[in-house]
Each structure stands twice: as C-alpha cells, then as structure tokens.
Coordinates of C-alpha atoms in Angstrom, one line a residue:
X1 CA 157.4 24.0 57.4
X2 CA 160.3 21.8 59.1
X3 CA 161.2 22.8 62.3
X4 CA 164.8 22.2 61.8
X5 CA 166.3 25.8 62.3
X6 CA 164.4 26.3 64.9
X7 CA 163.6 25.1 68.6
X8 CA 161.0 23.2 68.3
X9 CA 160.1 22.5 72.2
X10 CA 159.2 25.8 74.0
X11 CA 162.0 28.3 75.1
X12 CA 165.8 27.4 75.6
X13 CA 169.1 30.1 77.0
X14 CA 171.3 30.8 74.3
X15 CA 174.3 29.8 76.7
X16 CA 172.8 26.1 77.2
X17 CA 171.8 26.1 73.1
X18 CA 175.7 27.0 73.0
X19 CA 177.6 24.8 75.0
X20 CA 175.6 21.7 73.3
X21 CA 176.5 23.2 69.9
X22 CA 180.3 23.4 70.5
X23 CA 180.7 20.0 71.8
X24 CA 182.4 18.6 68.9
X25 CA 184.6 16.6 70.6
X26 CA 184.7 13.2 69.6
X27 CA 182.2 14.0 67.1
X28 CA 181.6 12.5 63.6
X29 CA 182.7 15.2 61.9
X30 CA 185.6 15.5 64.1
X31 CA 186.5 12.4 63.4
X32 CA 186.4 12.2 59.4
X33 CA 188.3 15.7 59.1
X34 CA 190.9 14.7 61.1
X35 CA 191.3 18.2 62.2
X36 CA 192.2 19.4 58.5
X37 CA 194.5 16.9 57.8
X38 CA 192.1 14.0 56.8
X39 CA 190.5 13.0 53.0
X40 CA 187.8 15.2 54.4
X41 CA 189.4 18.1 54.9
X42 CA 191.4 17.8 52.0
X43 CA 188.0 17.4 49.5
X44 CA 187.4 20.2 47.3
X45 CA 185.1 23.2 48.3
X46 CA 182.3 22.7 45.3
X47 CA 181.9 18.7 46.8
X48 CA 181.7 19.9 51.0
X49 CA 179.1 22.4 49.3
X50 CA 176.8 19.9 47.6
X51 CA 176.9 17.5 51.2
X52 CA 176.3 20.3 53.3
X53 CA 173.3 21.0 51.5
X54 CA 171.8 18.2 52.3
X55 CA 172.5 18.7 56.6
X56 CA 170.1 20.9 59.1
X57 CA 171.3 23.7 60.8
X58 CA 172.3 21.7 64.0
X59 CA 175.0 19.8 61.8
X60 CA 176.1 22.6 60.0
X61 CA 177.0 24.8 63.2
X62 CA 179.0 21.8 64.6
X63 CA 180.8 21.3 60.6
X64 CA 182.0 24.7 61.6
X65 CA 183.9 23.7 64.4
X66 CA 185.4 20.7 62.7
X67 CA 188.3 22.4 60.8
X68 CA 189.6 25.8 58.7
X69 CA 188.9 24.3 55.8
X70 CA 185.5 23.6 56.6
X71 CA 184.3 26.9 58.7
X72 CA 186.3 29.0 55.6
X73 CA 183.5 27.0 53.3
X74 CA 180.7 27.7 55.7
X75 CA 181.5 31.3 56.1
X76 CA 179.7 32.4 53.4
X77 CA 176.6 33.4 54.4
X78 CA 174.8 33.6 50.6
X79 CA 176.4 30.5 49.6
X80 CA 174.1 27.6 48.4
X81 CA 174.4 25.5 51.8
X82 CA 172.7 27.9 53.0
X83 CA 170.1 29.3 50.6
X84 CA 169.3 25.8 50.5
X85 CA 168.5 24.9 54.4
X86 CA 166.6 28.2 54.1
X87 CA 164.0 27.4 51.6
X88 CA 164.0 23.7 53.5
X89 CA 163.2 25.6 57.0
X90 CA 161.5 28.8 56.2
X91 CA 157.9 29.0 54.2
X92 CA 157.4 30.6 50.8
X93 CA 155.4 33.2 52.9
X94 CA 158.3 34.4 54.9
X95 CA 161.1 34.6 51.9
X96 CA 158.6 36.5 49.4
X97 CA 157.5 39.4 51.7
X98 CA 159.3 42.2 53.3
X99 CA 159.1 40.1 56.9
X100 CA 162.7 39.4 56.4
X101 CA 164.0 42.5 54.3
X102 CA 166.2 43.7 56.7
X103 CA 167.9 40.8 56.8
X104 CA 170.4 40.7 53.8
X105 CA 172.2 36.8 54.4
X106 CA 170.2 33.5 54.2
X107 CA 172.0 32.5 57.8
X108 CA 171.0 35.8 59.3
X109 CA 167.4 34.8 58.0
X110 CA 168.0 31.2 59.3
X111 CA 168.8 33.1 62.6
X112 CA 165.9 34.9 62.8
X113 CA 164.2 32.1 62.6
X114 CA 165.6 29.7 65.4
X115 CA 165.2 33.2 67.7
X116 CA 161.5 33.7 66.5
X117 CA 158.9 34.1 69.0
X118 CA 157.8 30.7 70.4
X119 CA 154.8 28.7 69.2
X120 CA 154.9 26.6 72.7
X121 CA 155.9 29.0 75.0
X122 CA 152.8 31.2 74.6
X123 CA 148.9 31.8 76.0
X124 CA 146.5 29.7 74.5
X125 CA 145.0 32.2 73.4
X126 CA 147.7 33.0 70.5
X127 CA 149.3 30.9 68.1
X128 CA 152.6 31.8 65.8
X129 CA 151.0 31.9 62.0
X130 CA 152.7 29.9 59.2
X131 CA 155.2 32.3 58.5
X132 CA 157.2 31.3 62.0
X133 CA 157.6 35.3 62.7
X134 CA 153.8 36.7 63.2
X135 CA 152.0 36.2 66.3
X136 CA 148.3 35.8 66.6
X137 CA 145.7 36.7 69.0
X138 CA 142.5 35.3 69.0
X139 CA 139.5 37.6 69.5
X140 CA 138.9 36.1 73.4
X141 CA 137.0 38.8 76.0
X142 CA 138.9 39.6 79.3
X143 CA 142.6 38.2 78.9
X144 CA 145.6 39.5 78.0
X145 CA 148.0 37.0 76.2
X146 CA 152.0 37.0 75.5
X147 CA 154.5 35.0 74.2
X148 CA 158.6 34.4 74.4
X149 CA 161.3 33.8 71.9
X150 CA 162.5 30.8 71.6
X151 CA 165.6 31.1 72.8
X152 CA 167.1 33.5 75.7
X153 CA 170.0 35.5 76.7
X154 CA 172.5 35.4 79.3
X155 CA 175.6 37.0 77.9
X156 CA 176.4 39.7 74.9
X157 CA 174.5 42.3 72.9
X158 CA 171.4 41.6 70.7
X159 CA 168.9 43.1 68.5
X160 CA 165.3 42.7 67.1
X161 CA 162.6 44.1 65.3
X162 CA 158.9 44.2 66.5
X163 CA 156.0 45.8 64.7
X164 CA 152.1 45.2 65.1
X165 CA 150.4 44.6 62.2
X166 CA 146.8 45.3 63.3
X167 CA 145.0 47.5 66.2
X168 CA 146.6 48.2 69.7
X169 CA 143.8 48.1 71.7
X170 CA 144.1 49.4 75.2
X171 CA 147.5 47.7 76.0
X172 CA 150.4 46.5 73.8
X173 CA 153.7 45.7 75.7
X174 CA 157.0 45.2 74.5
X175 CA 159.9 44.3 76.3
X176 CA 161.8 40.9 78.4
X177 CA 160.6 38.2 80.6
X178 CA 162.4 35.8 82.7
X179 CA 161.1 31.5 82.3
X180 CA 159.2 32.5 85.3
X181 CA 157.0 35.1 83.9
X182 CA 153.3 34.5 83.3
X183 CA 152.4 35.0 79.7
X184 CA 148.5 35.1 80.2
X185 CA 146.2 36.9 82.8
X186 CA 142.5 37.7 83.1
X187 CA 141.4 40.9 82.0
X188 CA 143.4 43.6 79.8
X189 CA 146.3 44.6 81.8
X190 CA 149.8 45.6 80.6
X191 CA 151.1 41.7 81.2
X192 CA 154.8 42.5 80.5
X193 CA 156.2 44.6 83.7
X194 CA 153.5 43.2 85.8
X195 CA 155.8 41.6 88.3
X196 CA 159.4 41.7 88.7
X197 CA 159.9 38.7 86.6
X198 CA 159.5 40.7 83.3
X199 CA 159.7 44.8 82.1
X200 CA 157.5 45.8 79.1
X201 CA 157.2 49.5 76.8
X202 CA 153.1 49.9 76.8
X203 CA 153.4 51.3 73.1
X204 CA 149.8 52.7 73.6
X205 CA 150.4 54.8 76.9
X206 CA 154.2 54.9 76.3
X207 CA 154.8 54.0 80.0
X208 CA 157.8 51.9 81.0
X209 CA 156.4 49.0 83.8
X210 CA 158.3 47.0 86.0
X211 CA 157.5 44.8 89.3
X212 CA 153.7 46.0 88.6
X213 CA 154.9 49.7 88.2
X214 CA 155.2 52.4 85.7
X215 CA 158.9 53.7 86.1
X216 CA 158.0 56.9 84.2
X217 CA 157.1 58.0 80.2
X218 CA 159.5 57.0 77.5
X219 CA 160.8 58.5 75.7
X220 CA 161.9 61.0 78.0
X221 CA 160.7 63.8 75.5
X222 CA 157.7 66.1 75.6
X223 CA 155.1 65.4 72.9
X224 CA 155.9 61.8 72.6
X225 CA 154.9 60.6 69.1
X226 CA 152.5 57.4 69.9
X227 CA 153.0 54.5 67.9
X228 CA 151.5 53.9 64.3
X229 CA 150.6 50.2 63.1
X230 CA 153.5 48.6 60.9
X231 CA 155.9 50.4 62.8
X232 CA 159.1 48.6 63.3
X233 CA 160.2 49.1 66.5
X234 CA 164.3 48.0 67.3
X235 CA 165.3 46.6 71.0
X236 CA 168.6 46.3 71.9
X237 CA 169.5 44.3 74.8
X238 CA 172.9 44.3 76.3
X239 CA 173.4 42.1 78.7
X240 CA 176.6 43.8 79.5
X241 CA 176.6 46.3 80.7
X242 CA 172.4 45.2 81.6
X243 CA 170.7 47.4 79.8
X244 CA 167.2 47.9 77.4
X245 CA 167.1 50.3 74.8
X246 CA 164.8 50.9 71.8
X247 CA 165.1 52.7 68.4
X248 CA 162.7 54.1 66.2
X249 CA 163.4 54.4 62.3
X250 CA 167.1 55.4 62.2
X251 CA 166.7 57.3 65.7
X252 CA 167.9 56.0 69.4
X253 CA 165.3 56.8 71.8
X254 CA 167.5 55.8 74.7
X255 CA 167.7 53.5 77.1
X256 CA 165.0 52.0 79.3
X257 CA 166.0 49.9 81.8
X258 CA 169.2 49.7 83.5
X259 CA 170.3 47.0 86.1
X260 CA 168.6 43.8 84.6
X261 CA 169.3 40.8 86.9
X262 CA 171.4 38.2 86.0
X263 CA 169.2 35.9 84.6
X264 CA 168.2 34.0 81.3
X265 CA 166.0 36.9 79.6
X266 CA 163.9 36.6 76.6
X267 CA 162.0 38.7 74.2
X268 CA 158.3 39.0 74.8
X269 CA 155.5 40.5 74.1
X270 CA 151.6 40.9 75.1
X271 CA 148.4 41.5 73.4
X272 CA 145.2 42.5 74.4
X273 CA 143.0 43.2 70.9
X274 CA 141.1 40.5 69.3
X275 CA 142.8 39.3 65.8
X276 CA 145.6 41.8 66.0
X277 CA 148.7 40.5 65.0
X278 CA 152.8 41.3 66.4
X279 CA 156.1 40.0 64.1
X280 CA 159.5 39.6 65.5
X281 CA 162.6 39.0 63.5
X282 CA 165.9 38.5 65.4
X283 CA 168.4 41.2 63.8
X284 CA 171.8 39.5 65.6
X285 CA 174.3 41.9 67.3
X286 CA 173.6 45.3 66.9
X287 CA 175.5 47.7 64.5
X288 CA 176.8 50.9 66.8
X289 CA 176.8 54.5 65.3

C-alpha cells in the first residue's frame, strides 16, 4: 500500500500540513497555467483528467490552487482522478468492506486516509493493520497502549468514527491528546485522561477522565446503555468554540469537554485487551441537525 495520501512520518497539525500545501507560489503548476490564461489552462477537461491521474494527492491539492479552470476539474470528488489515486493509495481491503461506507466520495475516502490513526505515532505494542484504519493490540500482560491520528487540529470543526472490533477489556478510552501525551504505560489504566495532556471516554465504565480524574458519568443520563462491540461511535471536535462531543447511531449524547486548550489536538485512543482491535475513519466537518 503507497503511503502517498497519507503522512507517512508520525503525527503532523493540520495548520502546518496547510500552510505547506497552499504555497503555490512560484510553483510549477503555477507557472505552466499562467493563472488560467496559459496553454495549460486552456487544455480541455478530458486531457487535465487523464494527467492528474497520474499525480499523488500532494500535487493534486496544490493543482487546485493553480487556477478556476483547474480546481472546477478537481471538484468532482467521484471523478476518475480521483477514483484513481484511491485504488493507488488505499488497499483492496479497505475499498471492499464497509470500513469506508459512510463515506460516499473517493476524496472523502482519500481523506480518511491521510487523517487515519498513525502507524509511527503509537506503543509498540500496536501496529495499524493493512487496511491503514484498524489498530492492533498485541496480547502483552500489564500495559496499556494508544495511538494518534496522523494529523492534528488547531482550528475548525471535525468529525470521526471509532468502533472496537473485538473485546473491551477493563479499559477502552476514547478521546484527544496533545504531541506531549504518553501513548503507553505499565499496567491497565485508562491512558487517555491520565494527565492533563490528553481527555479520554472509558467506553467500559462510561467515565469522562481528565488530568488523572474522572469529571463525572457520560452520558449524563440514568441507565447509561454500555457500549456493544462494532459500535460506531461519532466525535465531534470543535475547536471553536473548544468543545468534545460524541454521538451514538443518529443520537447526540452531548458534550463532554468544554475549555480545551489552545493547542494542536489529535484523535487518540487506548487499549488494554490482548488482540482486540479499534478502526477510525476521519468523517470531515460535521453535518449539523
């Protein structure tokens, strides 16, 4: 599987991966579209299609910026450019099964995939399966073991999916960590929430934890129904107004945290059972209503 949608060194802020990708100034691309008004940006949209097939995501993002004529052509996101960098990028694993269903564009499946949870910003002790979504814990006694996205948030609102795929155990955390946050500890402890660097959901206790706390039960309802395996589980992050909130199904459970620092915050998560498994998929902004 190429890594080419995807960050392939550990865990990078959106507003850094940003400000490299909008630099198009003096730029190739810049330069043969002549803003529009070159043979570029006068060729016809069936022969831009057939080149942009051929380019990785990081090329494609800064085409985009290059002219109207080109963005309009990029816009589609079903078109062939990008059904075709997706079955370069993504493995036959992830476009058969349902890991992706919610997803209904190849770029929002592209997307998920550069915001997927990080194969070298992790615990030893887990590794991200072939599909680039599922995390895997290896059965080891006495740790607890987590891992980030890829990429990090510092501005706007976002949304992902998060289900486990096999047993619990005594702790499962969802939530955000900071850079700083540890992502592996001895013993089975609720990881995420542990210091003040990160704030986890303990699915199995449904306890929210902060700075080594538990800031109370959530939801806030009595009779809290307790998670059931293959689950999917929606955070929303808004970064905003600083806020965590989680769905379940088509229901709002509210929100969890308020006040979130200022701060590059990614998606996280922490394991405790031996051979369970945990899939993200990066949903983009979410929809309100």
């Amino acid at each position: 599987m190429s890594g080419a949608a995807g960050g392939g060194g550990g865990s990078s802020c959106q507003g850094a991966a940003a400000a490299a990708s909008c630099s198009s100034a003096g730029s190739p691309y810049a330069a043969a579209a002549g803003g529009g008004a070159g043979v570029a940006g006068r060729l016809p949209a069936r022969v831009l299609e057939h080149v942009f097939s051929y380019l990785e995501l990081s090329d494609l993002m800064r085409c985009t910026l290059v002219c109207w004529h080109w963005n309009n052509i990029l816009a589609d996101e079903n078109s062939e450019v990008w059904r075709s960098l997706c079955n370069r990028s993504l493995s036959d694993e992830s476009m058969r099964s349902d890991i992706l269903c919610n997803l209904p564009t190849y770029r929002g499946k592209l997307k998920a995939y550069q915001y997927a949870l990080s194969s070298h910003d992790c615990s030893r002790n887990v590794y991200v399966k072939k599909n680039g979504f599922t995390l895997h814990r290896n059965p080891i006694a006495q740790s607890t073991d987590g891992a980030r996205g890829k990429i990090g948030f510092t501005e706007g609102r976002h949304a992902w999916e998060i289900w486990w795929e096999g047993p619990l155990g005594t702790v499962a955390v969802i939530g955000l960590a900071t850079k700083r946050a540890s992502m592996q500890c001895q013993g089975y402890v609720a990881l995420l929430g542990s210091d003040d660097q990160s704030w986890g959901w303990n699915l199995v206790d449904n306890n929210l934890l902060h700075n080594g706390e538990v800031n109370g039960n959530f939801p806030q309802c009595n009779n809290a129904p307790k998670y059931q395996i293959g689950e999917r589980i929606r955070v929303i992050l808004d970064m905003d107004d600083k806020t965590l909130a989680f769905e379940r199904g088509f229901e709002f459970l509210g929100i969890a945290f308020r006040g979130l620092p200022k701060a590059c915050l990614f998606p996280a998560v922490s394991a405790v059972y031996g051979n369970t498994e945990v899939t993200m998929v990066y949903l983009g902004k979410p929809l309100d209503g």
